[in-house]
Coordinates of C-alpha atoms and ligand atoms in Angstrom, one line a residue:
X1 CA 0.0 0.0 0.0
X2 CA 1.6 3.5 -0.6
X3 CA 1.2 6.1 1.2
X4 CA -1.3 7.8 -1.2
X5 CA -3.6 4.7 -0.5
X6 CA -3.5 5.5 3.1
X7 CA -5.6 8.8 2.5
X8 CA -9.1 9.0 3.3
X9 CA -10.9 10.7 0.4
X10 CA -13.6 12.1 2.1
X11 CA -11.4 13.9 5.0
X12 CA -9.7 16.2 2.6
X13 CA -8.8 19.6 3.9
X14 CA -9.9 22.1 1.7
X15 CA -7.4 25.0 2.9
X16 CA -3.5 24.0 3.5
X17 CA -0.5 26.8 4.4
X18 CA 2.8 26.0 4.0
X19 CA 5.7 27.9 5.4
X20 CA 8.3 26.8 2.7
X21 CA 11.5 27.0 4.6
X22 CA 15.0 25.1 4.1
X23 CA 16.4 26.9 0.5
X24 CA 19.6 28.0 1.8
X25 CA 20.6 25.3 3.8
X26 CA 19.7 23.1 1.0
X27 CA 22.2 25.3 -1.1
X28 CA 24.8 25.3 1.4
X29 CA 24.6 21.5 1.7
X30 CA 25.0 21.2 -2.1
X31 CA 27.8 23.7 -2.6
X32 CA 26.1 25.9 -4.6
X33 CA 24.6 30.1 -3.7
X34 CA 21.8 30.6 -2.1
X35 CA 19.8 31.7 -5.1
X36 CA 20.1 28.0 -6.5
X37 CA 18.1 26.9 -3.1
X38 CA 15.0 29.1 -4.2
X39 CA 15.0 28.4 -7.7
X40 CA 15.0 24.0 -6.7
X41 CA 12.4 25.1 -4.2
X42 CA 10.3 26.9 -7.2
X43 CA 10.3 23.3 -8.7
X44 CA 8.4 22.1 -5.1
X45 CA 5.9 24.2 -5.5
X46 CA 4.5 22.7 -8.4
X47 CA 4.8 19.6 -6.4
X48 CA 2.4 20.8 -4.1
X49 CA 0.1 22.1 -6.6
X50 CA -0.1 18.9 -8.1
X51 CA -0.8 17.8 -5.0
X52 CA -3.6 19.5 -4.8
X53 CA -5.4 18.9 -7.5
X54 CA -5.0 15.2 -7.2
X55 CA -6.6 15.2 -4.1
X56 CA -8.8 18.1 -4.6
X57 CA -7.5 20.5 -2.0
X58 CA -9.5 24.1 -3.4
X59 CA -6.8 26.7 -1.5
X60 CA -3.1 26.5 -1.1
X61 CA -1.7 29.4 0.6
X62 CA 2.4 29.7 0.4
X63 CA 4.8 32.0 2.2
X64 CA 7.4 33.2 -0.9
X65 CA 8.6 36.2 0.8
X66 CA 7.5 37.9 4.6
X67 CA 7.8 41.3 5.6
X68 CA 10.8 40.5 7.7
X69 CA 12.3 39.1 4.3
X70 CA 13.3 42.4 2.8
X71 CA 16.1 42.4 5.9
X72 CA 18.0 40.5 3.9
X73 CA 20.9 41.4 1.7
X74 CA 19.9 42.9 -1.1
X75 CA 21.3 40.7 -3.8
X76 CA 19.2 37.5 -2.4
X77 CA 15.8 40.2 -2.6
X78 CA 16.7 41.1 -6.2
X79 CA 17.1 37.5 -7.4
X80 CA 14.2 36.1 -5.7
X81 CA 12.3 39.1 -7.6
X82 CA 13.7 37.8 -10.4
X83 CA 12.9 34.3 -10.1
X84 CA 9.3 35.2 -9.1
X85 CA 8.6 37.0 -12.6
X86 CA 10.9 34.5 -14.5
X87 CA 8.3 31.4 -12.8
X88 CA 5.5 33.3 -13.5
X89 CA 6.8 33.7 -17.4
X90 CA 8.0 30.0 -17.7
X91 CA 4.2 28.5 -15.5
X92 CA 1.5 30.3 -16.2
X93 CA 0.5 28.8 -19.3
X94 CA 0.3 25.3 -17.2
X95 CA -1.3 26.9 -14.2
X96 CA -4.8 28.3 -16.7
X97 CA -4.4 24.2 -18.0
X98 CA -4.7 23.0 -14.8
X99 CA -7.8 25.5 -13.6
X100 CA -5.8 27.4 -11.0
X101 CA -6.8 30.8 -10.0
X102 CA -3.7 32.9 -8.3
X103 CA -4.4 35.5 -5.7
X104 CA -1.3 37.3 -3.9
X105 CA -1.6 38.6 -0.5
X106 CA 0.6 41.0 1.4
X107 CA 1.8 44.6 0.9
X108 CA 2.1 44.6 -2.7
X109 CA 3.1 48.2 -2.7
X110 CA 6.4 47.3 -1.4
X111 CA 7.1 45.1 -4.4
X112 CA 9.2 46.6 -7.3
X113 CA 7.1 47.6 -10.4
X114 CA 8.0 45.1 -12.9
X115 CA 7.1 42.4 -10.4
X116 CA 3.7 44.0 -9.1
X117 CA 2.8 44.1 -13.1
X118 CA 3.6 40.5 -13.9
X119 CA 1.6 39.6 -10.4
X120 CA -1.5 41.9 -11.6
X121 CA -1.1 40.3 -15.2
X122 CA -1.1 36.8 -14.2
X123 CA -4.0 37.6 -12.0
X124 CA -5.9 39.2 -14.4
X125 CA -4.8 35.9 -17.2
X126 CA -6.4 33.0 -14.1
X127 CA -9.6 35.5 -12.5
X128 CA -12.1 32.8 -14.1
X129 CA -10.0 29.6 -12.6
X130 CA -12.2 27.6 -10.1
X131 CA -10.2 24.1 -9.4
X132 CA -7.7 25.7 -7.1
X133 CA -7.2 28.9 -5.6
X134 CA -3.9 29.4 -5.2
X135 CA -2.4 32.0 -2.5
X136 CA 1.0 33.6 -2.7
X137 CA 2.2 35.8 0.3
X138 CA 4.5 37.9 -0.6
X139 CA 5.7 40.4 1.3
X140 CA 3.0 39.2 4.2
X141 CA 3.1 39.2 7.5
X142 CA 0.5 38.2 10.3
X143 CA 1.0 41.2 12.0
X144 CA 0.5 43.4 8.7
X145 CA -2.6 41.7 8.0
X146 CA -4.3 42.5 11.6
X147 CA -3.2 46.0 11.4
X148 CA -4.1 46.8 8.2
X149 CA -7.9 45.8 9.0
X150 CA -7.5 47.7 12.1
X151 CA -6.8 50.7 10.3
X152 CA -9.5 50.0 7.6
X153 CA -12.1 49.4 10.3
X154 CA -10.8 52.3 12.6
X155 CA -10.8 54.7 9.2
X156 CA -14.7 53.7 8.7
X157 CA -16.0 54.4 12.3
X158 CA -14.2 57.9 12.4
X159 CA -16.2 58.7 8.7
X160 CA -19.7 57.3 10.1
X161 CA -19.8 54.8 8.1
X162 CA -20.3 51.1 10.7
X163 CA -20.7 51.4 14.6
X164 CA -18.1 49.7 17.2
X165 CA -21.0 47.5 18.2
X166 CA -21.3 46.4 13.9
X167 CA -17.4 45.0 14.5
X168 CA -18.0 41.6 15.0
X169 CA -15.7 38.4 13.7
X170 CA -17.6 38.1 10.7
X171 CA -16.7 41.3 9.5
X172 CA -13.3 41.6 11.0
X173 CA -12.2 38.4 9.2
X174 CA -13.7 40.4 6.1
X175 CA -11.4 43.0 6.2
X176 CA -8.1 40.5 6.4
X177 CA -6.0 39.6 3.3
X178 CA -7.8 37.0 3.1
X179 CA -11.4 37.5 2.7
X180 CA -13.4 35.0 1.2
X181 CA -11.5 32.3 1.7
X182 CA -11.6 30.1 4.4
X183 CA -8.9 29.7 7.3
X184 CA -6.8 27.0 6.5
X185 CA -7.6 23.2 8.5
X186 CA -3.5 22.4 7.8
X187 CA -0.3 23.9 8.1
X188 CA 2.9 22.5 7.1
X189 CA 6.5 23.8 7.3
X190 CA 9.5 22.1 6.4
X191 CA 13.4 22.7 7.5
X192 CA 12.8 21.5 10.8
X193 CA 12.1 25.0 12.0
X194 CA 8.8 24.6 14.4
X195 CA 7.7 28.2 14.3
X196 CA 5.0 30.6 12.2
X197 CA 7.3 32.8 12.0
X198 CA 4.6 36.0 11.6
X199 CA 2.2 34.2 8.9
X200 CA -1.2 33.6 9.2
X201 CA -1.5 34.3 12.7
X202 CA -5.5 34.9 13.0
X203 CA -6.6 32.7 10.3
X204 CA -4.3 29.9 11.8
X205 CA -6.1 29.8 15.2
X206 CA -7.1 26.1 15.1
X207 CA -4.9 25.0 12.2
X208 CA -3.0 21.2 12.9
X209 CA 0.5 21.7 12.3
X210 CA 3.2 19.7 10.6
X211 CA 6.7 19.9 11.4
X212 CA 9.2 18.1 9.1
X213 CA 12.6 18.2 8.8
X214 CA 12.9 17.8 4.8
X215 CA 14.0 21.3 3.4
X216 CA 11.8 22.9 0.6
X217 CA 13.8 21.8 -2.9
X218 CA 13.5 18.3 -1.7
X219 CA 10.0 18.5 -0.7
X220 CA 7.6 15.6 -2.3
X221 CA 4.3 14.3 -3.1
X222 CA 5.1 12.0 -0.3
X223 CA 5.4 14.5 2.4
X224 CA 2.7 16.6 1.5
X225 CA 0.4 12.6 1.6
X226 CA 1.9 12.1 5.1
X227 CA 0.9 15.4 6.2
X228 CA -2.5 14.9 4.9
X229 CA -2.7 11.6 6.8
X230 CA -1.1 12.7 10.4
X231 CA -3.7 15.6 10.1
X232 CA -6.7 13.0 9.0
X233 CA -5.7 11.1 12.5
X234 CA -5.7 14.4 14.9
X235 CA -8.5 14.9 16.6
X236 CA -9.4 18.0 16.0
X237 CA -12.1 19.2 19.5
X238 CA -12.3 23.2 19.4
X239 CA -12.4 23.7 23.1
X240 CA -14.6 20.3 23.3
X241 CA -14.1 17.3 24.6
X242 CA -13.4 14.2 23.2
X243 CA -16.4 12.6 24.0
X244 CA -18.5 15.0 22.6
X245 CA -16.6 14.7 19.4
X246 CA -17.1 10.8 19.2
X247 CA -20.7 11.3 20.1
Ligands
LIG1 C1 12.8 29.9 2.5 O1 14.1 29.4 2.6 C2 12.6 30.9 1.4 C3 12.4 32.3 1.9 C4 12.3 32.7 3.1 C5 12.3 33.3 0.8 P1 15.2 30.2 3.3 O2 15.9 31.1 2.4 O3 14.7 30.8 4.6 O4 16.2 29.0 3.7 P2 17.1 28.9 5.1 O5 16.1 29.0 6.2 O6 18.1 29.9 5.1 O7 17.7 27.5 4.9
LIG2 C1 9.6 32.3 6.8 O1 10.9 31.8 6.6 C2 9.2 33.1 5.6 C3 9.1 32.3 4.4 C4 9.2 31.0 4.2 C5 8.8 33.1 3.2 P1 12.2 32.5 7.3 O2 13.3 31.6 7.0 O3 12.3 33.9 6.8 O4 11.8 32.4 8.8 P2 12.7 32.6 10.1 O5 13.2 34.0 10.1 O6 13.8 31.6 10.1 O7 11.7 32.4 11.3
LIG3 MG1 14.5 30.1 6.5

């Protein structure tokens, strides 16, 4: 039996995060410059897409670049803005095949011209997609995301427009990056780093999470199954007890 068989069909999560982590010390271990480390793990992510659509997983939200990210030297930020235009150029013919719609969350408006263009194009090319919606966060944070409805919220209350008694979590969640799309059920990050690391931190209130030590460019099918199946085996009670789950 392979590990594929082991998944239960009708327990599918229909929202999985991954914190793709590990690119430089896979580069390091190979000899080779960090760059090389993202451009393997670009190669992953169609893994994971795959994925996916095998199993028919409709979001997959993926942490390219966090707000913290632009800290680093600048010669790293320049190539991956490269590589993120160059994958968008060399996949997005594939990605309309396959039904995926892309959506990018994050402060775009940090993110050099060219790229934001090719972003808003290949947005604009997948709009009608409805297999798989497909999240990038790129220049995201948790943090960002909170504050930035705050400030929406706090901006409508000062003009008249909604009362502090209308701000309930309905419309809170509605004013988040993610609007509209469900929080995810799974979160997986790889490189053996067991942190979120500023992502998703309100929609991942009662995420399971998945720690493995395989780093990004040698992520696989395989490890995205077994992370499917160690989630389909938690129990997953929301402040309940067990018993009340079973009954
Ligand atoms: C994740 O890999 C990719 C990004 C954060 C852009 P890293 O570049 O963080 O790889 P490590 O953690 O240094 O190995
Ligand atoms: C998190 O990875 C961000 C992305 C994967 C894009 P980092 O490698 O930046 O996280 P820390 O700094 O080690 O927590
Ligand atoms: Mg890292």
């Amino acid at each position: 039996m392979s590990v594929k068989d082991k998944i239960d069909k009708l327990k599918i999560p229909q929202h999985v995060a991954i914190i793709m982590d590990g690119n430089g010390r896979w580069a390091k271990s190979h000899g080779k410059i960090r760059l090389s480390g993202h451009q393997e793990g670009a190669k992953s992510v169609k893994k994971a897409l795959e994925v996916c659509g095998e199993l028919g997983i409709k979001y997959l939200t993926v942490y390219a670049f966090s707000t913290e990210n632009w800290n680093r030297p600048k010669t790293e930020i320049s190539g991956l803005m490269n590589l993120l235009v160059s994958s968008i150029d060399k996949e997005l013919d594939e990605i309309n095949k396959l039904e995926i719609k892309i959506k990018i969350i994050g402060e775009i408006d940090k993110l050099p011209g060219n790229v934001r263009k090719k972003l808003q194009f290949a947005i604009e090319k997948t709009k009608n997609n409805s297999k798989l919606t497909f999240i990038v966060a790129l220049s995201y944070s948790g943090r960002w995301d909170i504050l930035n409805a705050v400030k929406k919220i706090a901006q409508k209350v000062k003009d008249n427009k909604m009362n502090v008694s209308d701000i309930d979590y309905n419309y809170f969640e509605s004013q988040l990056a993610t609007t509209g799309i469900p929080d995810p059920e799974l979160l997986i990050r790889t490189s053996g780093e067991e942190r979120i690391s500023n992502f998703l931190l309100y929609q991942l209130a009662y995420a399971e999470l998945f720690f493995t030590d395989v780093l990004w460019p040698d992520f696989s099918k395989e490890v995205f199954y077994q992370a499917i199946i160690d989630y389909q085996n938690r129990e997953r009670r929301f402040g309940k007890t067990s018993e009340q789950i079973t009954n």
